mmCIF file of C-alpha atoms and ligand atoms in Angstrom:
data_model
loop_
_atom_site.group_PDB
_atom_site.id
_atom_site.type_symbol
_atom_site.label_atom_id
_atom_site.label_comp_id
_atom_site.label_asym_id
_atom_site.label_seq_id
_atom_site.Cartn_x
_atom_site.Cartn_y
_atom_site.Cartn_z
ATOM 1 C CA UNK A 4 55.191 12.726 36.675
ATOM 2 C CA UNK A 5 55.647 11.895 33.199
ATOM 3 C CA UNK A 6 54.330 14.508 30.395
ATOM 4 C CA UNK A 7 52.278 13.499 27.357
ATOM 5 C CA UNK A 8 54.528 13.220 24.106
ATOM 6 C CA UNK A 9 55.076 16.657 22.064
ATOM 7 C CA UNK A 10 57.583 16.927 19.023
ATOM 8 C CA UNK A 11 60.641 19.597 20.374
ATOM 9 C CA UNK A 12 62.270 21.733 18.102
ATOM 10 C CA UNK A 13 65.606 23.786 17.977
ATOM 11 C CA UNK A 14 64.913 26.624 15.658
ATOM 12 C CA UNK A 15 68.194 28.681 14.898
ATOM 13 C CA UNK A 16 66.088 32.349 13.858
ATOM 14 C CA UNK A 17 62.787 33.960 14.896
ATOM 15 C CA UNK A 18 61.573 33.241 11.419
ATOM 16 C CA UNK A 19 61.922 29.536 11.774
ATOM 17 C CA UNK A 20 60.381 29.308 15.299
ATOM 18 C CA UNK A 21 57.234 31.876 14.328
ATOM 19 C CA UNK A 22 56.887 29.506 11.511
ATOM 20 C CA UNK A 23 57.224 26.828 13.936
ATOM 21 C CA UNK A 24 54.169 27.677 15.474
ATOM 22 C CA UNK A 25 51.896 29.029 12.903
ATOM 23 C CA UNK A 26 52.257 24.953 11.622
ATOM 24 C CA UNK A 27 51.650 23.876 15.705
ATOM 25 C CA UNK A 28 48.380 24.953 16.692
ATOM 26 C CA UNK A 29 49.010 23.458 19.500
ATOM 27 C CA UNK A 30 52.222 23.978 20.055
ATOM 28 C CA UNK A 31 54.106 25.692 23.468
ATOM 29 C CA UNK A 32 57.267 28.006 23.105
ATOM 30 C CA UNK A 33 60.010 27.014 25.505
ATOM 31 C CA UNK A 34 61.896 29.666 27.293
ATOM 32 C CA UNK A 35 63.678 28.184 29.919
ATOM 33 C CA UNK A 36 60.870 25.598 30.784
ATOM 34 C CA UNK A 37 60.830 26.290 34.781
ATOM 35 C CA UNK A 38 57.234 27.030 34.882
ATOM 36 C CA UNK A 39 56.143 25.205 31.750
ATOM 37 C CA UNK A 40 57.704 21.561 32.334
ATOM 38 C CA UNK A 41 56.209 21.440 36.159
ATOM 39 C CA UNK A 42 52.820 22.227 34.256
ATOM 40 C CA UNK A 43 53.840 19.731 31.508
ATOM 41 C CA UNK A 44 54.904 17.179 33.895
ATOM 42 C CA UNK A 45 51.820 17.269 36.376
ATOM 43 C CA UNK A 46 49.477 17.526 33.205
ATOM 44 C CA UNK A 47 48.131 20.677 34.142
ATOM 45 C CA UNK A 48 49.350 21.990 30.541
ATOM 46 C CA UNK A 49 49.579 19.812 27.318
ATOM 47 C CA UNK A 50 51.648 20.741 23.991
ATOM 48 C CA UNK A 51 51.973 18.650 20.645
ATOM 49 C CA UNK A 52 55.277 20.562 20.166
ATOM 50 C CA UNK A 53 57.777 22.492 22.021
ATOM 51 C CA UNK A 54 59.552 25.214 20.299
ATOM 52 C CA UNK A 55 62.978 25.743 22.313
ATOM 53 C CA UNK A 56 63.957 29.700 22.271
ATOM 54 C CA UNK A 57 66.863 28.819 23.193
ATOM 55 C CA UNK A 58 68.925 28.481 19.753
ATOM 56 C CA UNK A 59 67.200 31.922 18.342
ATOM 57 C CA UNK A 60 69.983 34.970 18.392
ATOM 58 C CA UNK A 61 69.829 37.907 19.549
ATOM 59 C CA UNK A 62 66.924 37.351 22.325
ATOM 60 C CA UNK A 63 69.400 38.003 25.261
ATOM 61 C CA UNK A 64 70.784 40.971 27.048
ATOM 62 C CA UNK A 65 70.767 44.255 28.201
ATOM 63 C CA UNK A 66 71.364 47.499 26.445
ATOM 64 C CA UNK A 67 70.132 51.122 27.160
ATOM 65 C CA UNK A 68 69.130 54.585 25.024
ATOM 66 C CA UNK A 69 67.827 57.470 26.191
ATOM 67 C CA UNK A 70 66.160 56.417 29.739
ATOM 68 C CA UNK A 71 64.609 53.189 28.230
ATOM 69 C CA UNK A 72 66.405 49.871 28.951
ATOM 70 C CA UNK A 73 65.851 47.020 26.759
ATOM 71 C CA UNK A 74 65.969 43.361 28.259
ATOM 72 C CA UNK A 75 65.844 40.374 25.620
ATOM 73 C CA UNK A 76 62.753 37.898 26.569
ATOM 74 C CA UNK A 77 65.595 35.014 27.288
ATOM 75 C CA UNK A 78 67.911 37.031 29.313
ATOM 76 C CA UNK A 79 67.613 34.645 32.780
ATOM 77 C CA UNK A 80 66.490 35.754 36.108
ATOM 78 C CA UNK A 81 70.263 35.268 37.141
ATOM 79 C CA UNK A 82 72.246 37.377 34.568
ATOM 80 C CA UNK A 83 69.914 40.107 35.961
ATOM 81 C CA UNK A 84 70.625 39.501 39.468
ATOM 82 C CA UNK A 85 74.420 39.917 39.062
ATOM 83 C CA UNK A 86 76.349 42.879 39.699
ATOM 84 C CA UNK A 87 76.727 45.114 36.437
ATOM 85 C CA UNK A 88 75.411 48.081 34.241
ATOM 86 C CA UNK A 89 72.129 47.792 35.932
ATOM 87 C CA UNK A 90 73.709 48.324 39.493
ATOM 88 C CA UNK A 91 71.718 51.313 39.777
ATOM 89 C CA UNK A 92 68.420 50.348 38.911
ATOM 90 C CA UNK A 93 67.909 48.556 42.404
ATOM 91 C CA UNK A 94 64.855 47.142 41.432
ATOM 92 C CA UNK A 95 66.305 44.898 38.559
ATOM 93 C CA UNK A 96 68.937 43.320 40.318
ATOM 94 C CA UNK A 97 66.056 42.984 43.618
ATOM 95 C CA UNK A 98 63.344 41.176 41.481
ATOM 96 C CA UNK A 99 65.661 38.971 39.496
ATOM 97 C CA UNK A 100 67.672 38.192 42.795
ATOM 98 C CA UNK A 101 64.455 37.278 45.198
ATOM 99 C CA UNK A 102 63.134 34.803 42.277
ATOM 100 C CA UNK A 103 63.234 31.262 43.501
ATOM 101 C CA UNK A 104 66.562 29.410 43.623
ATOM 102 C CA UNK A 105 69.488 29.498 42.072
ATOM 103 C CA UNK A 106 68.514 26.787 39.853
ATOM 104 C CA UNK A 107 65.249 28.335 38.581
ATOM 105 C CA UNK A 108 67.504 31.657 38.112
ATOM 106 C CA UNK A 109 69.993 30.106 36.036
ATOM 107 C CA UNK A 110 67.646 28.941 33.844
ATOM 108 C CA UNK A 111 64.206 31.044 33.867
ATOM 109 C CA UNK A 112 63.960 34.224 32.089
ATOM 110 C CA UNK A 113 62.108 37.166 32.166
ATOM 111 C CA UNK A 114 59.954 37.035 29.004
ATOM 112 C CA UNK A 115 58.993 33.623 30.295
ATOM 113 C CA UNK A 116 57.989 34.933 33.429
ATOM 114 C CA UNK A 117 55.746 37.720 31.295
ATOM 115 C CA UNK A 118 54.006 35.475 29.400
ATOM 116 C CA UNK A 119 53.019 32.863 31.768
ATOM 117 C CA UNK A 120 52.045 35.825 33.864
ATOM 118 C CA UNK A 121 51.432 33.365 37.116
ATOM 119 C CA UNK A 122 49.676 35.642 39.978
ATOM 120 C CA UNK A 123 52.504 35.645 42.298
ATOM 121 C CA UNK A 124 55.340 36.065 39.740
ATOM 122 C CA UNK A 125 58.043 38.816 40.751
ATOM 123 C CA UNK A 126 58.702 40.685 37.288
ATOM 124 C CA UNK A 127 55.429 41.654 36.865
ATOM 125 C CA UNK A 128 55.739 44.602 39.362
ATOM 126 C CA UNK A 129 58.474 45.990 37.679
ATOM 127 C CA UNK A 130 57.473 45.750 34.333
ATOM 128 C CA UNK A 131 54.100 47.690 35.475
ATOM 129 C CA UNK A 132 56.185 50.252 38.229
ATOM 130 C CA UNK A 133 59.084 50.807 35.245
ATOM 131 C CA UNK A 134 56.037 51.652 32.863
ATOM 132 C CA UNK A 135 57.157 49.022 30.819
ATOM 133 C CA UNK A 136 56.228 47.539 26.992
ATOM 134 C CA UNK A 137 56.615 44.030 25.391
ATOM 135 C CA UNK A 138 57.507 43.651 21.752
ATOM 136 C CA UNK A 139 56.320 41.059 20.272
ATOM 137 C CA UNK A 140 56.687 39.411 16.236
ATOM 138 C CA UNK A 141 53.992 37.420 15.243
ATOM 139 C CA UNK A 142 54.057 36.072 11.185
ATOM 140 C CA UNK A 143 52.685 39.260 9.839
ATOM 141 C CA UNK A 144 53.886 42.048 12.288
ATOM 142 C CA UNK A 145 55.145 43.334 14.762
ATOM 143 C CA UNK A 146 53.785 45.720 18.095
ATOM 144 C CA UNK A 147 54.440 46.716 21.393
ATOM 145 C CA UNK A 148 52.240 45.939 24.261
ATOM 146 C CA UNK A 149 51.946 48.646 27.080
ATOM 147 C CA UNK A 150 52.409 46.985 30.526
ATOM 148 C CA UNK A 151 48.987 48.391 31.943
ATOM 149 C CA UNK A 152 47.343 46.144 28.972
ATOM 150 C CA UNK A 153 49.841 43.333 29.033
ATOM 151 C CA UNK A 154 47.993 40.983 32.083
ATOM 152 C CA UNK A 155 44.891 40.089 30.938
ATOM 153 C CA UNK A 156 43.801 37.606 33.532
ATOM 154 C CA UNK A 157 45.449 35.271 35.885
ATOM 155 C CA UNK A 158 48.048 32.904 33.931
ATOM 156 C CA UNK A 159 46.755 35.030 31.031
ATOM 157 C CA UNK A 160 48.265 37.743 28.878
ATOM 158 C CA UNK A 161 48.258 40.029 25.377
ATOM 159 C CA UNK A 162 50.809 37.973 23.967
ATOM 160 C CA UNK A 163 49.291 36.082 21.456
ATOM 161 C CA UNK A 164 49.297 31.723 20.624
ATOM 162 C CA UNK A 165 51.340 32.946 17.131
ATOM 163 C CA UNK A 166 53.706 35.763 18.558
ATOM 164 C CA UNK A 167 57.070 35.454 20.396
ATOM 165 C CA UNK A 168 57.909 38.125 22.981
ATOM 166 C CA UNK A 169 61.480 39.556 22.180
ATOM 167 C CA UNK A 170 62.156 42.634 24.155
ATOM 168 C CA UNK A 171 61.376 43.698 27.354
ATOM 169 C CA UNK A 172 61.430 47.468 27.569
ATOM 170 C CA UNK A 173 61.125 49.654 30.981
ATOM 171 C CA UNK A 174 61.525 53.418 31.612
ATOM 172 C CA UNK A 175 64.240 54.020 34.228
ATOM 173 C CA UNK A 176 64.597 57.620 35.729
ATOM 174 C CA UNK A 177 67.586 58.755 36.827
ATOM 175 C CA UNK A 178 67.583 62.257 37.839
ATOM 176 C CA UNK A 179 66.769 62.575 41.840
ATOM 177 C CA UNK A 180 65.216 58.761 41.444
ATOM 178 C CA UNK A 181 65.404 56.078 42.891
ATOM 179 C CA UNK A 182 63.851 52.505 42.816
ATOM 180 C CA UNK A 183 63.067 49.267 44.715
ATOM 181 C CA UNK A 184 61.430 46.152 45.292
ATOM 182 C CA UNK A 185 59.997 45.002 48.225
ATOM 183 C CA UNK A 186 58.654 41.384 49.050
ATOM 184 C CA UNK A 187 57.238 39.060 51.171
ATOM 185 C CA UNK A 188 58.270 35.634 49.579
ATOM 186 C CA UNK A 189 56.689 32.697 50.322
ATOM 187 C CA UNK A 190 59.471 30.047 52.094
ATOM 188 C CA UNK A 191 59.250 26.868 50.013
ATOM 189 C CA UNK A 192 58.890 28.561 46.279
ATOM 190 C CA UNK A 193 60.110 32.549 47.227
ATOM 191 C CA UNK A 194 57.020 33.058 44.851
ATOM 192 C CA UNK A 195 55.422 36.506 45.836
ATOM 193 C CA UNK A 196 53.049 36.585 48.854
ATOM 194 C CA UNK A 197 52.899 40.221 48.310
ATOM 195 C CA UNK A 198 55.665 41.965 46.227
ATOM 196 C CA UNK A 199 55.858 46.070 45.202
ATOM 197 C CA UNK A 200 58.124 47.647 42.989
ATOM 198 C CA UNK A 201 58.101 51.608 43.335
ATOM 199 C CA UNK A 202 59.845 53.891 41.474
ATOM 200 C CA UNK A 203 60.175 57.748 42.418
ATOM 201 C CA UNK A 204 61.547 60.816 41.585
ATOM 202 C CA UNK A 205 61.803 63.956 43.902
ATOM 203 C CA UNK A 206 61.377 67.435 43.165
ATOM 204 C CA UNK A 207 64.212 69.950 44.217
ATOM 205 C CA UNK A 208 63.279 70.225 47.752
ATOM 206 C CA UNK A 209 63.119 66.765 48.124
ATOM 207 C CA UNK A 210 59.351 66.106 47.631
ATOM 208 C CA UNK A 211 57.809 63.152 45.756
ATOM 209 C CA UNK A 212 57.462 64.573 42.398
ATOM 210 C CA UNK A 213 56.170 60.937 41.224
ATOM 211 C CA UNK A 214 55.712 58.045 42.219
ATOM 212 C CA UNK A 215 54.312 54.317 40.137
ATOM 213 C CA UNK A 216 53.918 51.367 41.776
ATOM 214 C CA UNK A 217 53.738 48.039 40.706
ATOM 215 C CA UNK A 218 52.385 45.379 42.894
ATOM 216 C CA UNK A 219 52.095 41.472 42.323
ATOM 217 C CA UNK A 220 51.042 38.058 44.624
ATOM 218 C CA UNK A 221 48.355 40.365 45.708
ATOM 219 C CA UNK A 222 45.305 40.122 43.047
ATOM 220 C CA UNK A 223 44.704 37.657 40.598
ATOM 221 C CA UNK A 224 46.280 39.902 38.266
ATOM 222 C CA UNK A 225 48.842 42.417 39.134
ATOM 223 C CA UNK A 226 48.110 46.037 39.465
ATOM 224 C CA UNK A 227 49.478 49.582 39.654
ATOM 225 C CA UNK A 228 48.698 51.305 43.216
ATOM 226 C CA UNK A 229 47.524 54.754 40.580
ATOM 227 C CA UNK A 230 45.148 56.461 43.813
ATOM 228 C CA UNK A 231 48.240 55.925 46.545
ATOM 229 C CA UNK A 232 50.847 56.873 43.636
ATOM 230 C CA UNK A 233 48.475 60.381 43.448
ATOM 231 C CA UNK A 234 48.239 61.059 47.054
ATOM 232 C CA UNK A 235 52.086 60.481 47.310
ATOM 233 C CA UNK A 236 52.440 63.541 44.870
ATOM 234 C CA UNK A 237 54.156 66.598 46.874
ATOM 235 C CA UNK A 238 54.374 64.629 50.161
ATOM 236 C CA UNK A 239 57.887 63.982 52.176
ATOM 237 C CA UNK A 240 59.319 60.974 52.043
ATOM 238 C CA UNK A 241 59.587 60.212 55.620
ATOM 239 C CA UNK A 242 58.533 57.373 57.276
ATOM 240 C CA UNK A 243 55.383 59.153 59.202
ATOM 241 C CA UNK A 244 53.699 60.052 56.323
ATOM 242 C CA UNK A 245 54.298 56.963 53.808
ATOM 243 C CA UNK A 246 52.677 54.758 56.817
ATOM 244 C CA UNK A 247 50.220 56.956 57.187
ATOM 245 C CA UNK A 248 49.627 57.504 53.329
ATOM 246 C CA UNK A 249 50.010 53.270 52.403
ATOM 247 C CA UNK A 250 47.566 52.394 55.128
ATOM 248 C CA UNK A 251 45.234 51.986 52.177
ATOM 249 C CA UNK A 252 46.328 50.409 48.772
ATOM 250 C CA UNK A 253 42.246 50.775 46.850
ATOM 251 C CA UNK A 254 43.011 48.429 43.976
ATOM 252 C CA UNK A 255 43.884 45.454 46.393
ATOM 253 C CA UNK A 256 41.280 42.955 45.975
ATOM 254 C CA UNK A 257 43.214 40.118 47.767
ATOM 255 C CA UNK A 258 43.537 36.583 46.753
ATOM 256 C CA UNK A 259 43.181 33.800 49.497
ATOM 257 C CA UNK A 260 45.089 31.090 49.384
ATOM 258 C CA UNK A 261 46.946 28.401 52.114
ATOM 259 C CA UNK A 262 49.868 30.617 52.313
ATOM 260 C CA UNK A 263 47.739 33.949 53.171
ATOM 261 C CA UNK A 264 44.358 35.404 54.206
ATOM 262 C CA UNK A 265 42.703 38.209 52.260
ATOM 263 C CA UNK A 266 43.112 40.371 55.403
ATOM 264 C CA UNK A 267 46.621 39.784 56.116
ATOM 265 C CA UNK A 268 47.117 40.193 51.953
ATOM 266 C CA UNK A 269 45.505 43.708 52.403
ATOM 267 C CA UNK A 270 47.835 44.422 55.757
ATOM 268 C CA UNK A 271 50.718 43.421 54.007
ATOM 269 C CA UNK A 272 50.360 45.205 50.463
ATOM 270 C CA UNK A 273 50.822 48.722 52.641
ATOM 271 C CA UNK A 274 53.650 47.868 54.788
ATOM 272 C CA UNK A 275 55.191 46.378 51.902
ATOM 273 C CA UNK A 276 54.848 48.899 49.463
ATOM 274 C CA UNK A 277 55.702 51.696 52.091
ATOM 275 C CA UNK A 278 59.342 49.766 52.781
ATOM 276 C CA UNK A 279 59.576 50.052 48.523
ATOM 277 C CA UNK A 280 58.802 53.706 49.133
ATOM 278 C CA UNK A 281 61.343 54.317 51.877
ATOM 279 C CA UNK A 282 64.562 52.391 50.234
ATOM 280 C CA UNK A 283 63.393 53.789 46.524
ATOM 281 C CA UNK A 284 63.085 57.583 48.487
ATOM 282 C CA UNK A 285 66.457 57.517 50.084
ATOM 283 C CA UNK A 286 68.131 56.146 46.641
ATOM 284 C CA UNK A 287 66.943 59.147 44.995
ATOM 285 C CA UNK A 288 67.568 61.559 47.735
ATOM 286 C CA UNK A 289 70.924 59.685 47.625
HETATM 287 C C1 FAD B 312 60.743 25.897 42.294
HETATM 288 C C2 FAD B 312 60.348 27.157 41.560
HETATM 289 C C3 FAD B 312 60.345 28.354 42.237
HETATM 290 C C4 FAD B 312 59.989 29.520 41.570
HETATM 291 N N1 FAD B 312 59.975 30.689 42.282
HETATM 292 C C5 FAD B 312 59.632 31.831 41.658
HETATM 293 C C6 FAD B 312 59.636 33.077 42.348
HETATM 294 O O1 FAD B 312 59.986 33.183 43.525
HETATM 295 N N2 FAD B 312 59.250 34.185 41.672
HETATM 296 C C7 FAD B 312 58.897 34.143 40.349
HETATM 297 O O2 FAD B 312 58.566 35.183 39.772
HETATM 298 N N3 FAD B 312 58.889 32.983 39.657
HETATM 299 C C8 FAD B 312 59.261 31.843 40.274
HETATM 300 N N4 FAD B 312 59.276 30.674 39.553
HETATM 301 C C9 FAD B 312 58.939 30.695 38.115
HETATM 302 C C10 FAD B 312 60.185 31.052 37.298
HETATM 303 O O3 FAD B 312 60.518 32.408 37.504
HETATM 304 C C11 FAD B 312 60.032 30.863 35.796
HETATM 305 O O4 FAD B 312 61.315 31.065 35.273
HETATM 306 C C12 FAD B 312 59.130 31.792 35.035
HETATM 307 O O5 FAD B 312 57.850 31.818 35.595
HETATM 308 C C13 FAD B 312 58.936 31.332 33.584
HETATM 309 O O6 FAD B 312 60.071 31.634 32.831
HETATM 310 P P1 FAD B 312 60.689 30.557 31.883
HETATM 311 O O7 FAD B 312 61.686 31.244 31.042
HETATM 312 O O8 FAD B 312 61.165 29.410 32.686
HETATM 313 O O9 FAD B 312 59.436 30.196 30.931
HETATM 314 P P2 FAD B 312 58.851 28.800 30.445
HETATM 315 O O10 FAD B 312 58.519 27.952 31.628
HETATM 316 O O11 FAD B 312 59.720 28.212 29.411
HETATM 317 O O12 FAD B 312 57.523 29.323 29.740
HETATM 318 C C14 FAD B 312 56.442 29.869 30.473
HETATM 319 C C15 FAD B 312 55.364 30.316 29.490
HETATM 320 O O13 FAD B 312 55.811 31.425 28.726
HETATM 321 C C16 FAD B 312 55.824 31.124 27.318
HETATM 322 N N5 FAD B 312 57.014 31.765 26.784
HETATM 323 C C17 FAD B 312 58.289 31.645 27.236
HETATM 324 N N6 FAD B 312 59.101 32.484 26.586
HETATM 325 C C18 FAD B 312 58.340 33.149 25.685
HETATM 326 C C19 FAD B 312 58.593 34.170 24.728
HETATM 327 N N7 FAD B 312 59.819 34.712 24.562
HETATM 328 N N8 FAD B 312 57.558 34.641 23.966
HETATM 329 C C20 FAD B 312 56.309 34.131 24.129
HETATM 330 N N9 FAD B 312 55.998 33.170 25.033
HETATM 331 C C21 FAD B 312 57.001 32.690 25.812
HETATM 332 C C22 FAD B 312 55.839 29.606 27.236
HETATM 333 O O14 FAD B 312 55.267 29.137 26.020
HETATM 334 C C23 FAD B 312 55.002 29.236 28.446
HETATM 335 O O15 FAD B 312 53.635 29.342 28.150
HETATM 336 C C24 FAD B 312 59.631 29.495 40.188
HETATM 337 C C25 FAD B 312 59.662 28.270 39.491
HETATM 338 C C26 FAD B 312 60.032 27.107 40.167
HETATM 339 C C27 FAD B 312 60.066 25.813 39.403
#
């Protein structure tokens, strides 16, 4: 299919593309366009202007301070995935690596994937498990957006029509913790039937001392598992008692869709987020 005609532009700062938009009502930032040109292309999304990110310095990369890493917005899905300084924050490298193809990893990022917040995306259990926050410039200031207020409805979040996302920032532990991702991907798209991102740290006798988990494909908008993460608190990791303690997830309200029942949703967030559990457990037992 053909899109409807919108102006592109190929600003060189931030300032020139914020100021791109504030004169585009109705105009679309492009990040690396793989879910906004399908959605373009089959007319399910119209822009008078497209304001390619892709010229604007310093939104790419990965650096790290004190426990927090920070992810540029246009850092792709791919440069993630590869081996690196993130190699032991499993669930990085496991989200950006089970996203789609290698074409829509070379070229989508993970702000992208934020904003356009699509129900079955994979970064959006991360971002929630890794307690993360979005910083975003808009023409008269700046502020960071907590992950648990970040989704606002399906194909809907915080970030707002005049703001660019820039950072991505997520709290790793790294003292006796461990994380994961664990997904059921759907076999044409590798979109998220069900997908859970756990991260946990034990206590000295090898005890969960916490546990968050993030979980996406699931509801219309992604969630964090809070009453499972507090019954998890002082129990052993083994593999008895997460399948007995994941039988029940009490925020799943399942979606139903071709690919997947609400039933089989609601079998498959447990199992799925007690395999997170067991491979995020041994890491930081490990
Ligand atoms: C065949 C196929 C398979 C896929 N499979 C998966 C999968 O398995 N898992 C998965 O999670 N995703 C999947 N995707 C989606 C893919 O991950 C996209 O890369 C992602 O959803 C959007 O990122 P993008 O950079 O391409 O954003 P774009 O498509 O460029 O933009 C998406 C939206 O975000 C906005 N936006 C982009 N960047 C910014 C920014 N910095 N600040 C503010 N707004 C911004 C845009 O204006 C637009 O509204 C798939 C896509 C395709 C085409």
């Amino acid at each position: 299919m053909i899109p409807e005609r919108f102006e592109y532009f190929a600003p060189r700062s931030l300032k020139e593309a914020i100021e791109l938009l504030a004169r585009n009502a109705d105009a679309k930032l492009l990040g690396g366009g793989m879910s906004l040109i399908p959605a373009l292309k089959h007319r399910l999304a119209a822009a008078s202007a497209l304001i390619d990110l892709g010229r604007v310095p310093n939104l790419e990369g990965v650096s790290e301070r004190r426990g927090k890493l920070t992810i540029g917005a246009r850092t792709t899905h791919r440069a993630l995935a590869f081996p690196g300084e993130l190699d032991d924050v499993h669930v990085i490298r496991e989200t950006a690596g089970a996203i789609g193809d290698v074409q829509v990893r070379n070229r989508g990022t993970i702000g992208g994937s934020l904003v356009h917040a699509d129900p079955a995306a994979d970064w959006p259990a991360a971002f929630l498990a890794l307690d993360g926050e979005a910083f975003v410039v808009g023409p008269k200031s700046e502020r960071t957006i907590p992950a648990a207020a970040f989704f606002t409805g399906m194909l809907a979040s915080a970030v707002r029509h005049d703001e660019v996302l820039t950072e991505v920032r997520l709290s790793v532990e790294r003292k006796r913790a461990g994380t994961a991702y664990a997904k059921l991907r759907q076999p044409a798209s590798g979109f998220a039937i069900v997908g859970v991102a756990a991260q946990v740290t034990l206590d000295g006798k090898g005890r969960i001392e916490r546990a968050a988990l993030g979980v996406t494909g699931v509801n219309p908008v992604p969630f964090r598992a809070a009453a499972l993460e507090q019954r998890l608190v002082g129990q052993t990791p083994d593999l008895a008692t997460l399948r007995s303690l994941c039988a029940r997830v009490e925020e799943a309200d399942p979606m139903e869709d071709l690919h997947a029942s609400a039933a089989y949703r609601a079998h498959l967030v447990g199992i799925f987020a007690m395999r997170a559990l067991i491979a995020a457990s041994a890491r930081a037992a490990a």
